[in-house]
PDB file of C-alpha atoms in Angstrom:
ATOM      1  CA  MET S   1     115.702-236.371 127.155  1.00 59.00           C
ATOM      2  CA  ASN S   2     117.086-232.847 127.693  1.00 71.00           C
ATOM      3  CA  ILE S   3     118.301-232.614 124.100  1.00 89.00           C
ATOM      4  CA  ALA S   4     115.240-231.052 122.470  1.00 90.00           C
ATOM      5  CA  PHE S   5     116.662-227.541 122.334  1.00 92.00           C
ATOM      6  CA  ASP S   6     119.955-228.836 120.950  1.00 93.00           C
ATOM      7  CA  LEU S   7     117.989-230.598 118.215  1.00 95.00           C
ATOM      8  CA  MET S   8     116.167-227.354 117.469  1.00 96.00           C
ATOM      9  CA  LYS S   9     119.484-226.012 116.166  1.00 96.00           C
ATOM     10  CA  VAL S  10     119.381-228.802 113.571  1.00 97.00           C
ATOM     11  CA  THR S  11     115.907-227.981 112.252  1.00 97.00           C
ATOM     12  CA  GLU S  12     116.656-224.263 112.350  1.00 98.00           C
ATOM     13  CA  ALA S  13     119.738-224.785 110.183  1.00 97.00           C
ATOM     14  CA  ALA S  14     117.742-226.869 107.699  1.00 97.00           C
ATOM     15  CA  ALA S  15     114.896-224.350 107.563  1.00 98.00           C
ATOM     16  CA  ILE S  16     117.204-221.376 106.989  1.00 97.00           C
ATOM     17  CA  GLU S  17     118.834-223.061 103.987  1.00 97.00           C
ATOM     18  CA  ALA S  18     115.576-224.441 102.570  1.00 97.00           C
ATOM     19  CA  ALA S  19     113.934-221.008 102.817  1.00 97.00           C
ATOM     20  CA  LYS S  20     116.367-219.706 100.199  1.00 97.00           C
ATOM     21  CA  TRP S  21     114.633-221.992  97.689  1.00 97.00           C
ATOM     22  CA  VAL S  22     110.998-221.184  98.518  1.00 97.00           C
ATOM     23  CA  GLY S  23     109.067-220.408  95.344  1.00 97.00           C
ATOM     24  CA  THR S  24     111.924-221.290  92.978  1.00 97.00           C
ATOM     25  CA  GLY S  25     110.372-224.495  91.695  1.00 97.00           C
ATOM     26  CA  ARG S  26     113.556-226.395  92.561  1.00 96.00           C
ATOM     27  CA  LYS S  27     112.545-228.877  95.225  1.00 93.00           C
ATOM     28  CA  ARG S  28     115.599-231.134  94.869  1.00 92.00           C
ATOM     29  CA  ALA S  29     118.008-228.221  95.274  1.00 94.00           C
ATOM     30  CA  GLY S  30     116.139-226.932  98.323  1.00 95.00           C
ATOM     31  CA  ASP S  31     115.953-230.372  99.881  1.00 93.00           C
ATOM     32  CA  GLY S  32     119.657-230.974  99.259  1.00 93.00           C
ATOM     33  CA  ALA S  33     120.579-227.669 100.880  1.00 96.00           C
ATOM     34  CA  ALA S  34     118.480-228.522 103.935  1.00 96.00           C
ATOM     35  CA  VAL S  35     120.046-231.983 104.230  1.00 94.00           C
ATOM     36  CA  ALA S  36     123.582-230.566 104.109  1.00 94.00           C
ATOM     37  CA  ALA S  37     122.746-227.978 106.757  1.00 96.00           C
ATOM     38  CA  MET S  38     121.096-230.574 108.973  1.00 95.00           C
ATOM     39  CA  ARG S  39     124.059-232.948 108.754  1.00 93.00           C
ATOM     40  CA  LYS S  40     126.521-230.168 109.598  1.00 94.00           C
ATOM     41  CA  ALA S  41     124.439-229.027 112.577  1.00 96.00           C
ATOM     42  CA  PHE S  42     124.233-232.583 113.925  1.00 95.00           C
ATOM     43  CA  SER S  43     128.033-232.808 114.006  1.00 93.00           C
ATOM     44  CA  ASN S  44     128.172-230.073 116.651  1.00 92.00           C
ATOM     45  CA  ILE S  45     125.819-231.806 119.105  1.00 94.00           C
ATOM     46  CA  ASP S  46     126.781-234.141 121.962  1.00 93.00           C
ATOM     47  CA  LEU S  47     124.765-237.048 120.647  1.00 94.00           C
ATOM     48  CA  SER S  48     125.178-240.641 119.554  1.00 95.00           C
ATOM     49  CA  GLY S  49     122.349-240.755 117.057  1.00 95.00           C
ATOM     50  CA  ARG S  50     121.309-243.411 114.568  1.00 95.00           C
ATOM     51  CA  VAL S  51     118.938-242.486 111.731  1.00 94.00           C
ATOM     52  CA  VAL S  52     115.964-244.878 111.685  1.00 93.00           C
ATOM     53  CA  ILE S  53     113.814-242.699 109.437  1.00 90.00           C
ATOM     54  CA  GLY S  54     115.899-240.973 106.791  1.00 86.00           C
ATOM     55  CA  GLU S  55     115.676-239.766 103.230  1.00 72.00           C
ATOM     56  CA  GLY S  56     117.439-242.443 101.251  1.00 58.00           C
ATOM     57  CA  GLU S  57     119.999-245.197 101.138  1.00 52.00           C
ATOM     58  CA  LYS S  58     123.721-244.659 101.504  1.00 41.00           C
ATOM     59  CA  ASP S  59     124.410-244.735  97.773  1.00 41.00           C
ATOM     60  CA  GLU S  60     122.001-241.827  97.309  1.00 49.00           C
ATOM     61  CA  ALA S  61     124.077-239.380  99.364  1.00 45.00           C
ATOM     62  CA  PRO S  62     123.932-236.538 100.322  1.00 56.00           C
ATOM     63  CA  MET S  63     120.550-237.585 101.742  1.00 70.00           C
ATOM     64  CA  LEU S  64     120.476-238.552 105.425  1.00 84.00           C
ATOM     65  CA  TYR S  65     120.162-242.298 104.974  1.00 86.00           C
ATOM     66  CA  THR S  66     118.719-244.993 107.209  1.00 86.00           C
ATOM     67  CA  GLY S  67     121.433-246.322 109.491  1.00 89.00           C
ATOM     68  CA  GLU S  68     123.609-243.208 109.298  1.00 91.00           C
ATOM     69  CA  GLU S  69     125.275-242.159 112.546  1.00 94.00           C
ATOM     70  CA  VAL S  70     124.776-238.499 113.477  1.00 95.00           C
ATOM     71  CA  GLY S  71     126.088-236.330 116.290  1.00 94.00           C
ATOM     72  CA  ASN S  72     129.629-236.233 117.613  1.00 93.00           C
ATOM     73  CA  GLY S  73     129.408-239.723 119.112  1.00 92.00           C
ATOM     74  CA  GLN S  74     129.178-238.468 122.680  1.00 91.00           C
ATOM     75  CA  GLY S  75     126.121-238.088 124.863  1.00 88.00           C
ATOM     76  CA  LEU S  76     122.794-239.894 124.675  1.00 91.00           C
ATOM     77  CA  ALA S  77     122.272-242.887 122.372  1.00 95.00           C
ATOM     78  CA  VAL S  78     119.088-242.180 120.440  1.00 96.00           C
ATOM     79  CA  ASP S  79     117.062-243.170 117.410  1.00 97.00           C
ATOM     80  CA  ILE S  80     116.512-240.307 114.980  1.00 96.00           C
ATOM     81  CA  ALA S  81     113.740-239.621 112.475  1.00 94.00           C
ATOM     82  CA  VAL S  82     114.261-236.710 110.092  1.00 94.00           C
ATOM     83  CA  ASP S  83     112.622-234.901 107.236  1.00 93.00           C
ATOM     84  CA  PRO S  84     114.744-231.853 106.357  1.00 94.00           C
ATOM     85  CA  VAL S  85     111.895-230.478 104.223  1.00 94.00           C
ATOM     86  CA  GLU S  86     108.478-231.877 104.977  1.00 93.00           C
ATOM     87  CA  GLY S  87     106.534-230.591 102.001  1.00 92.00           C
ATOM     88  CA  THR S  88     109.175-230.212  99.272  1.00 92.00           C
ATOM     89  CA  ASN S  89     106.460-229.309  96.769  1.00 93.00           C
ATOM     90  CA  LEU S  90     105.109-226.679  99.151  1.00 94.00           C
ATOM     91  CA  MET S  91     108.584-225.172  99.449  1.00 96.00           C
ATOM     92  CA  ALA S  92     109.263-225.244  95.710  1.00 96.00           C
ATOM     93  CA  LEU S  93     105.902-223.714  94.840  1.00 95.00           C
ATOM     94  CA  GLY S  94     106.012-221.086  97.582  1.00 95.00           C
ATOM     95  CA  ARG S  95     103.008-222.509  99.403  1.00 93.00           C
ATOM     96  CA  PRO S  96     102.440-222.461 103.176  1.00 92.00           C
ATOM     97  CA  ASN S  97     103.321-225.111 105.756  1.00 91.00           C
ATOM     98  CA  ALA S  98     106.670-226.468 104.533  1.00 94.00           C
ATOM     99  CA  ILE S  99     108.597-227.343 107.706  1.00 95.00           C
ATOM    100  CA  ALA S 100     111.856-228.960 108.810  1.00 96.00           C
ATOM    101  CA  VAL S 101     111.141-231.756 111.281  1.00 95.00           C
ATOM    102  CA  LEU S 102     113.040-234.099 113.547  1.00 95.00           C
ATOM    103  CA  GLY S 103     112.032-236.695 116.110  1.00 95.00           C
ATOM    104  CA  ALA S 104     114.222-238.535 118.612  1.00 95.00           C
ATOM    105  CA  SER S 105     113.729-241.272 121.187  1.00 95.00           C
ATOM    106  CA  PRO S 106     115.994-243.530 123.277  1.00 95.00           C
ATOM    107  CA  ARG S 107     117.969-246.041 121.215  1.00 96.00           C
ATOM    108  CA  GLY S 108     115.890-249.068 120.218  1.00 95.00           C
ATOM    109  CA  SER S 109     112.485-247.484 120.848  1.00 96.00           C
ATOM    110  CA  MET S 110     111.606-246.321 117.306  1.00 96.00           C
ATOM    111  CA  TYR S 111     109.685-248.439 114.788  1.00 95.00           C
ATOM    112  CA  ASP S 112     111.615-249.474 111.703  1.00 91.00           C
ATOM    113  CA  PRO S 113     109.207-249.488 108.716  1.00 90.00           C
ATOM    114  CA  GLY S 114     111.758-250.924 106.311  1.00 88.00           C
ATOM    115  CA  PRO S 115     110.708-250.490 102.661  1.00 90.00           C
ATOM    116  CA  SER S 116     107.161-249.357 103.473  1.00 91.00           C
ATOM    117  CA  TYR S 117     106.214-246.047 101.833  1.00 90.00           C
ATOM    118  CA  TYR S 118     102.531-245.640 102.691  1.00 94.00           C
ATOM    119  CA  MET S 119     100.497-245.908 105.884  1.00 96.00           C
ATOM    120  CA  ASN S 120      96.811-245.356 106.601  1.00 97.00           C
ATOM    121  CA  LYS S 121      96.569-243.166 109.708  1.00 97.00           C
ATOM    122  CA  LEU S 122      94.114-241.861 112.236  1.00 98.00           C
ATOM    123  CA  VAL S 123      95.380-239.126 114.561  1.00 98.00           C
ATOM    124  CA  VAL S 124      93.325-237.631 117.395  1.00 97.00           C
ATOM    125  CA  PRO S 125      93.921-235.441 120.462  1.00 95.00           C
ATOM    126  CA  LYS S 126      94.267-236.888 123.953  1.00 93.00           C
ATOM    127  CA  ALA S 127      90.577-236.574 124.816  1.00 95.00           C
ATOM    128  CA  ALA S 128      89.597-238.886 121.943  1.00 96.00           C
ATOM    129  CA  ALA S 129      92.461-241.362 122.214  1.00 95.00           C
ATOM    130  CA  GLN S 130      90.347-244.091 123.815  1.00 95.00           C
ATOM    131  CA  VAL S 131      87.207-243.773 121.708  1.00 97.00           C
ATOM    132  CA  VAL S 132      88.405-244.256 118.112  1.00 97.00           C
ATOM    133  CA  ASP S 133      89.313-247.339 116.112  1.00 97.00           C
ATOM    134  CA  ILE S 134      91.083-247.269 112.756  1.00 97.00           C
ATOM    135  CA  ASP S 135      88.951-250.262 111.698  1.00 96.00           C
ATOM    136  CA  ALA S 136      85.665-248.598 112.670  1.00 97.00           C
ATOM    137  CA  PRO S 137      83.492-246.827 110.097  1.00 97.00           C
ATOM    138  CA  VAL S 138      84.462-243.216 109.468  1.00 98.00           C
ATOM    139  CA  GLU S 139      81.083-242.098 110.736  1.00 98.00           C
ATOM    140  CA  ASP S 140      81.548-243.846 114.100  1.00 98.00           C
ATOM    141  CA  ASN S 141      84.939-242.246 114.632  1.00 98.00           C
ATOM    142  CA  LEU S 142      83.478-238.832 113.888  1.00 98.00           C
ATOM    143  CA  ASP S 143      80.589-239.379 116.316  1.00 98.00           C
ATOM    144  CA  ASN S 144      82.852-240.652 119.099  1.00 98.00           C
ATOM    145  CA  THR S 145      85.457-237.929 118.656  1.00 98.00           C
ATOM    146  CA  ALA S 146      82.851-235.188 118.653  1.00 98.00           C
ATOM    147  CA  LYS S 147      81.373-236.530 121.876  1.00 98.00           C
ATOM    148  CA  ALA S 148      84.809-236.809 123.519  1.00 97.00           C
ATOM    149  CA  LEU S 149      85.673-233.233 122.543  1.00 97.00           C
ATOM    150  CA  GLY S 150      82.302-231.847 123.602  1.00 97.00           C
ATOM    151  CA  LYS S 151      81.465-230.727 120.054  1.00 97.00           C
ATOM    152  CA  ALA S 152      78.821-231.320 117.450  1.00 98.00           C
ATOM    153  CA  VAL S 153      79.974-233.378 114.456  1.00 98.00           C
ATOM    154  CA  ARG S 154      79.319-230.365 112.215  1.00 98.00           C
ATOM    155  CA  ASP S 155      81.973-228.436 114.159  1.00 97.00           C
ATOM    156  CA  LEU S 156      84.722-231.012 113.634  1.00 98.00           C
ATOM    157  CA  VAL S 157      87.532-230.136 111.200  1.00 98.00           C
ATOM    158  CA  ILE S 158      89.329-233.101 109.649  1.00 98.00           C
ATOM    159  CA  PHE S 159      92.751-232.804 108.004  1.00 97.00           C
ATOM    160  CA  VAL S 160      92.927-234.911 104.826  1.00 98.00           C
ATOM    161  CA  LEU S 161      95.560-234.971 102.094  1.00 96.00           C
ATOM    162  CA  ASP S 162      94.052-233.864  98.792  1.00 96.00           C
ATOM    163  CA  LYS S 163      94.765-237.064  96.843  1.00 95.00           C
ATOM    164  CA  PRO S 164      92.622-239.162  94.462  1.00 96.00           C
ATOM    165  CA  ARG S 165      92.793-242.074  96.921  1.00 97.00           C
ATOM    166  CA  HIS S 166      90.785-240.021  99.426  1.00 97.00           C
ATOM    167  CA  VAL S 167      87.761-239.165  97.282  1.00 98.00           C
ATOM    168  CA  GLU S 168      85.477-241.624  99.091  1.00 98.00           C
ATOM    169  CA  LEU S 169      86.853-240.714 102.524  1.00 98.00           C
ATOM    170  CA  ILE S 170      86.178-237.027 101.879  1.00 98.00           C
ATOM    171  CA  ARG S 171      82.671-237.788 100.637  1.00 98.00           C
ATOM    172  CA  ARG S 172      81.817-239.760 103.789  1.00 98.00           C
ATOM    173  CA  ILE S 173      83.231-237.125 106.155  1.00 98.00           C
ATOM    174  CA  ARG S 174      81.197-234.398 104.486  1.00 98.00           C
ATOM    175  CA  ALA S 175      78.088-236.572 104.262  1.00 98.00           C
ATOM    176  CA  LYS S 176      78.267-237.025 108.031  1.00 98.00           C
ATOM    177  CA  GLY S 177      78.337-233.256 108.395  1.00 98.00           C
ATOM    178  CA  ALA S 178      81.946-232.658 109.452  1.00 98.00           C
ATOM    179  CA  ARG S 179      84.251-230.250 107.659  1.00 98.00           C
ATOM    180  CA  VAL S 180      87.335-231.213 105.666  1.00 98.00           C
ATOM    181  CA  GLN S 181      90.552-229.207 105.550  1.00 96.00           C
ATOM    182  CA  LEU S 182      92.360-230.333 102.391  1.00 95.00           C
ATOM    183  CA  HIS S 183      96.137-230.072 101.998  1.00 92.00           C
ATOM    184  CA  THR S 184      98.179-231.081  98.973  1.00 90.00           C
ATOM    185  CA  ASP S 185     101.123-232.108 101.189  1.00 89.00           C
ATOM    186  CA  GLY S 186     102.208-231.910 104.792  1.00 86.00           C
ATOM    187  CA  ASP S 187     101.566-235.251 106.467  1.00 88.00           C
ATOM    188  CA  VAL S 188     103.482-234.444 109.653  1.00 91.00           C
ATOM    189  CA  ALA S 189     101.925-230.984 109.921  1.00 90.00           C
ATOM    190  CA  GLY S 190      98.491-232.612 109.778  1.00 92.00           C
ATOM    191  CA  SER S 191      99.296-234.931 112.661  1.00 93.00           C
ATOM    192  CA  LEU S 192     100.685-232.024 114.661  1.00 90.00           C
ATOM    193  CA  MET S 193      97.575-229.948 114.148  1.00 91.00           C
ATOM    194  CA  ALA S 194      95.338-232.853 115.138  1.00 95.00           C
ATOM    195  CA  VAL S 195      96.962-233.140 118.579  1.00 92.00           C
ATOM    196  CA  THR S 196      97.774-229.491 119.270  1.00 88.00           C
ATOM    197  CA  PRO S 197      95.117-227.517 121.181  1.00 84.00           C
ATOM    198  CA  GLY S 198      93.879-224.446 119.326  1.00 87.00           C
ATOM    199  CA  SER S 199      95.192-225.487 115.908  1.00 89.00           C
ATOM    200  CA  GLY S 200      91.732-225.520 114.327  1.00 92.00           C
ATOM    201  CA  VAL S 201      92.028-229.221 113.379  1.00 95.00           C
ATOM    202  CA  ASP S 202      90.384-232.015 115.383  1.00 97.00           C
ATOM    203  CA  MET S 203      91.533-235.165 113.569  1.00 97.00           C
ATOM    204  CA  MET S 204      93.679-236.387 110.741  1.00 97.00           C
ATOM    205  CA  MET S 205      92.513-239.240 108.535  1.00 98.00           C
ATOM    206  CA  GLY S 206      93.810-241.021 105.468  1.00 97.00           C
ATOM    207  CA  THR S 207      96.878-242.521 103.873  1.00 97.00           C
ATOM    208  CA  GLY S 208     100.193-240.698 103.860  1.00 94.00           C
ATOM    209  CA  GLY S 209     103.849-241.593 104.238  1.00 92.00           C
ATOM    210  CA  THR S 210     104.990-244.352 106.572  1.00 92.00           C
ATOM    211  CA  PRO S 211     108.170-242.487 107.603  1.00 90.00           C
ATOM    212  CA  GLU S 212     106.055-239.412 108.352  1.00 92.00           C
ATOM    213  CA  GLY S 213     103.903-241.585 110.616  1.00 94.00           C
ATOM    214  CA  VAL S 214     106.903-242.496 112.761  1.00 94.00           C
ATOM    215  CA  ILE S 215     108.099-238.886 112.893  1.00 93.00           C
ATOM    216  CA  SER S 216     104.593-237.774 113.863  1.00 93.00           C
ATOM    217  CA  ALA S 217     104.455-240.354 116.646  1.00 95.00           C
ATOM    218  CA  CYS S 218     107.300-238.554 118.422  1.00 93.00           C
ATOM    219  CA  ALA S 219     105.114-235.442 118.580  1.00 91.00           C
ATOM    220  CA  VAL S 220     102.035-237.414 119.568  1.00 92.00           C
ATOM    221  CA  VAL S 221     103.918-239.025 122.463  1.00 90.00           C
ATOM    222  CA  ALA S 222     105.008-235.621 123.724  1.00 85.00           C
ATOM    223  CA  LEU S 223     101.542-234.073 123.442  1.00 85.00           C
ATOM    224  CA  GLY S 224      99.560-237.034 124.739  1.00 84.00           C
ATOM    225  CA  GLY S 225      97.341-237.665 121.725  1.00 90.00           C
ATOM    226  CA  ALA S 226      97.086-240.903 119.773  1.00 96.00           C
ATOM    227  CA  ILE S 227      98.097-242.120 116.343  1.00 97.00           C
ATOM    228  CA  PHE S 228      96.912-245.386 114.844  1.00 98.00           C
ATOM    229  CA  GLY S 229      98.281-246.745 111.601  1.00 97.00           C
ATOM    230  CA  ARG S 230      98.315-249.682 109.240  1.00 96.00           C
ATOM    231  CA  LEU S 231     100.736-250.116 106.377  1.00 96.00           C
ATOM    232  CA  ASP S 232      99.005-249.436 103.073  1.00 95.00           C
ATOM    233  CA  PRO S 233     101.273-250.453 100.160  1.00 94.00           C
ATOM    234  CA  LYS S 234     100.173-248.952  96.849  1.00 91.00           C
ATOM    235  CA  THR S 235     101.966-251.318  94.482  1.00 93.00           C
ATOM    236  CA  GLU S 236     102.556-255.063  94.407  1.00 94.00           C
ATOM    237  CA  GLU S 237     106.273-254.349  94.419  1.00 94.00           C
ATOM    238  CA  GLU S 238     105.979-252.393  97.682  1.00 93.00           C
ATOM    239  CA  ARG S 239     103.798-255.117  99.207  1.00 93.00           C
ATOM    240  CA  LYS S 240     106.303-257.847  98.379  1.00 95.00           C
ATOM    241  CA  ALA S 241     109.206-255.777  99.677  1.00 93.00           C
ATOM    242  CA  VAL S 242     107.437-255.143 102.984  1.00 92.00           C
ATOM    243  CA  ILE S 243     106.567-258.829 103.425  1.00 93.00           C
ATOM    244  CA  GLU S 244     110.119-259.916 102.566  1.00 93.00           C
ATOM    245  CA  TYR S 245     111.426-257.436 105.150  1.00 91.00           C
ATOM    246  CA  GLY S 246     109.374-259.296 107.755  1.00 90.00           C
ATOM    247  CA  THR S 247     106.872-256.546 108.510  1.00 89.00           C
ATOM    248  CA  GLU S 248     103.249-257.384 109.367  1.00 88.00           C
ATOM    249  CA  ILE S 249     101.154-255.510 106.807  1.00 91.00           C
ATOM    250  CA  ASP S 250      97.782-256.040 108.493  1.00 90.00           C
ATOM    251  CA  ARG S 251      98.845-255.152 112.021  1.00 94.00           C
ATOM    252  CA  VAL S 252      97.337-252.042 113.592  1.00 96.00           C
ATOM    253  CA  LEU S 253     100.169-249.895 114.884  1.00 97.00           C
ATOM    254  CA  THR S 254      99.531-247.771 117.955  1.00 96.00           C
ATOM    255  CA  THR S 255     101.476-244.788 119.253  1.00 95.00           C
ATOM    256  CA  THR S 256     103.673-246.993 121.440  1.00 95.00           C
ATOM    257  CA  ASP S 257     104.299-249.402 118.558  1.00 96.00           C
ATOM    258  CA  LEU S 258     105.717-246.500 116.549  1.00 96.00           C
ATOM    259  CA  VAL S 259     107.675-244.914 119.403  1.00 96.00           C
ATOM    260  CA  ASP S 260     107.954-246.985 122.555  1.00 95.00           C
ATOM    261  CA  SER S 261     109.151-244.339 124.976  1.00 93.00           C
ATOM    262  CA  GLU S 262     107.593-241.524 126.956  1.00 91.00           C
ATOM    263  CA  LYS S 263     110.859-239.627 126.571  1.00 91.00           C
ATOM    264  CA  ALA S 264     110.475-238.979 122.840  1.00 93.00           C
ATOM    265  CA  CYS S 265     111.012-235.429 121.653  1.00 93.00           C
ATOM    266  CA  PHE S 266     110.047-233.619 118.480  1.00 95.00           C
ATOM    267  CA  VAL S 267     111.143-230.369 116.879  1.00 96.00           C
ATOM    268  CA  ALA S 268     109.746-228.495 113.867  1.00 95.00           C
ATOM    269  CA  THR S 269     110.886-225.211 112.318  1.00 97.00           C
ATOM    270  CA  GLY S 270     108.809-223.337 109.764  1.00 96.00           C
ATOM    271  CA  ILE S 271     110.221-222.849 106.270  1.00 97.00           C
ATOM    272  CA  SER S 272     107.562-221.253 104.080  1.00 95.00           C
ATOM    273  CA  GLY S 273     105.278-220.086 106.859  1.00 86.00           C
ATOM    274  CA  GLY S 274     101.630-220.868 107.421  1.00 84.00           C
ATOM    275  CA  THR S 275      98.850-220.875 109.954  1.00 77.00           C
ATOM    276  CA  PHE S 276     100.652-223.386 112.154  1.00 79.00           C
ATOM    277  CA  LEU S 277     104.281-222.213 112.152  1.00 90.00           C
ATOM    278  CA  ALA S 278     105.597-218.958 110.750  1.00 95.00           C
ATOM    279  CA  GLY S 279     108.374-219.262 108.193  1.00 96.00           C
ATOM    280  CA  VAL S 280     111.918-217.963 107.985  1.00 97.00           C
ATOM    281  CA  GLU S 281     112.054-214.162 107.976  1.00 95.00           C
ATOM    282  CA  ASN S 282     114.795-211.609 107.357  1.00 92.00           C
ATOM    283  CA  ASP S 283     115.029-208.137 108.890  1.00 88.00           C
ATOM    284  CA  GLU S 284     117.639-205.738 110.211  1.00 87.00           C
ATOM    285  CA  SER S 285     118.128-207.827 113.354  1.00 87.00           C
ATOM    286  CA  GLY S 286     119.072-210.978 111.441  1.00 92.00           C
ATOM    287  CA  ILE S 287     117.361-214.174 110.267  1.00 96.00           C
ATOM    288  CA  ILE S 288     114.318-215.100 112.309  1.00 97.00           C
ATOM    289  CA  THR S 289     113.031-218.659 112.734  1.00 97.00           C
ATOM    290  CA  HIS S 290     109.923-220.017 114.421  1.00 97.00           C
ATOM    291  CA  SER S 291     109.985-223.467 115.996  1.00 97.00           C
ATOM    292  CA  MET S 292     107.892-225.872 118.029  1.00 93.00           C
ATOM    293  CA  VAL S 293     109.801-227.899 120.610  1.00 94.00           C
ATOM    294  CA  LEU S 294     108.143-230.881 122.291  1.00 91.00           C
ATOM    295  CA  ASP S 295     109.945-232.736 125.046  1.00 86.00           C
ATOM    296  CA  GLY S 296     107.967-235.758 126.200  1.00 77.00           C
ATOM    297  CA  GLY S 297     110.312-236.516 129.071  1.00 68.00           C
ATOM    298  CA  ALA S 298     110.010-233.033 130.536  1.00 67.00           C
ATOM    299  CA  GLY S 299     106.391-232.512 129.506  1.00 69.00           C
ATOM    300  CA  HIS S 300     107.253-229.259 127.747  1.00 76.00           C
ATOM    301  CA  LEU S 301     105.668-227.641 124.695  1.00 85.00           C
ATOM    302  CA  CYS S 302     107.530-224.502 123.675  1.00 91.00           C
ATOM    303  CA  MET S 303     107.009-222.144 120.767  1.00 92.00           C
ATOM    304  CA  VAL S 304     110.345-220.472 120.068  1.00 95.00           C
ATOM    305  CA  ARG S 305     111.185-217.369 118.049  1.00 95.00           C
ATOM    306  CA  SER S 306     114.922-217.207 117.414  1.00 95.00           C
ATOM    307  CA  VAL S 307     117.022-214.417 115.919  1.00 95.00           C
ATOM    308  CA  HIS S 308     120.167-215.620 114.153  1.00 93.00           C
ATOM    309  CA  THR S 309     123.048-213.230 113.561  1.00 88.00           C
ATOM    310  CA  ASN S 310     126.533-213.631 112.144  1.00 72.00           C
ATOM    311  CA  LEU S 311     125.605-216.633 110.013  1.00 67.00           C
ATOM    312  CA  GLY S 312     128.140-215.664 107.380  1.00 58.00           C
TER     313      GLY S 312
END
């Protein structure tokens, strides 16, 4: 869509502000600072954006809320999915892999999850996209993915969120002989690693956030992998809200269901650093950021190191 590098300015701004709060234990303050920076950066971009995946409703400002218009009203009409700090706990506790993320696709192409909070997901690289099934036994998906990647099952590394709900999933993965990489947070980062060559992760499995699933789909579209999901409400209240919204709870959602455009783009900028994206750094040259820019329309994957000076 030729706007990916403009959108990088938005995640860079969010990451720079959030980095000031790394290790302080104040996740709300850090998240709020990132939101304010992201909103300000959007206003300087030629874009007619509508937030489909945001942080809260309008009465909970200053969060970027669903339905908010962003950009200066000129330029491309796009759907926007944002998470100014993906991994607020990671940021607050000074742990690795907190990132600022943003996805965009042509207007009308992005899935609206409504009041759904949780989604069961399976994310695999391009080579395994046609051989997995979210309804298949875990063991079958491991066998088929290993074969597609030319690996032994014992060499597979599976990203799983370290949550009580995943105890049985973790047991079955390990019993099959594959290895588990546990993360306390970082749903989008897990999806990214699963579809990025050389990341050290071969798949992502388990239940995480529904909004994060849509954001991740923008990256998956650009990289050519596959994400499969099914809404997984954790309370009766959430289930009722999703049904009343008109969403099909039992439907299997594919990559194109989540983002129905090959022109989707995705940008992530590291906040606290990690094995996947380095964090915000300061030296005599200025503030340094590290970003991943994925442009599905152009077929580009760029890793960008930026030096920011005169930020005031």
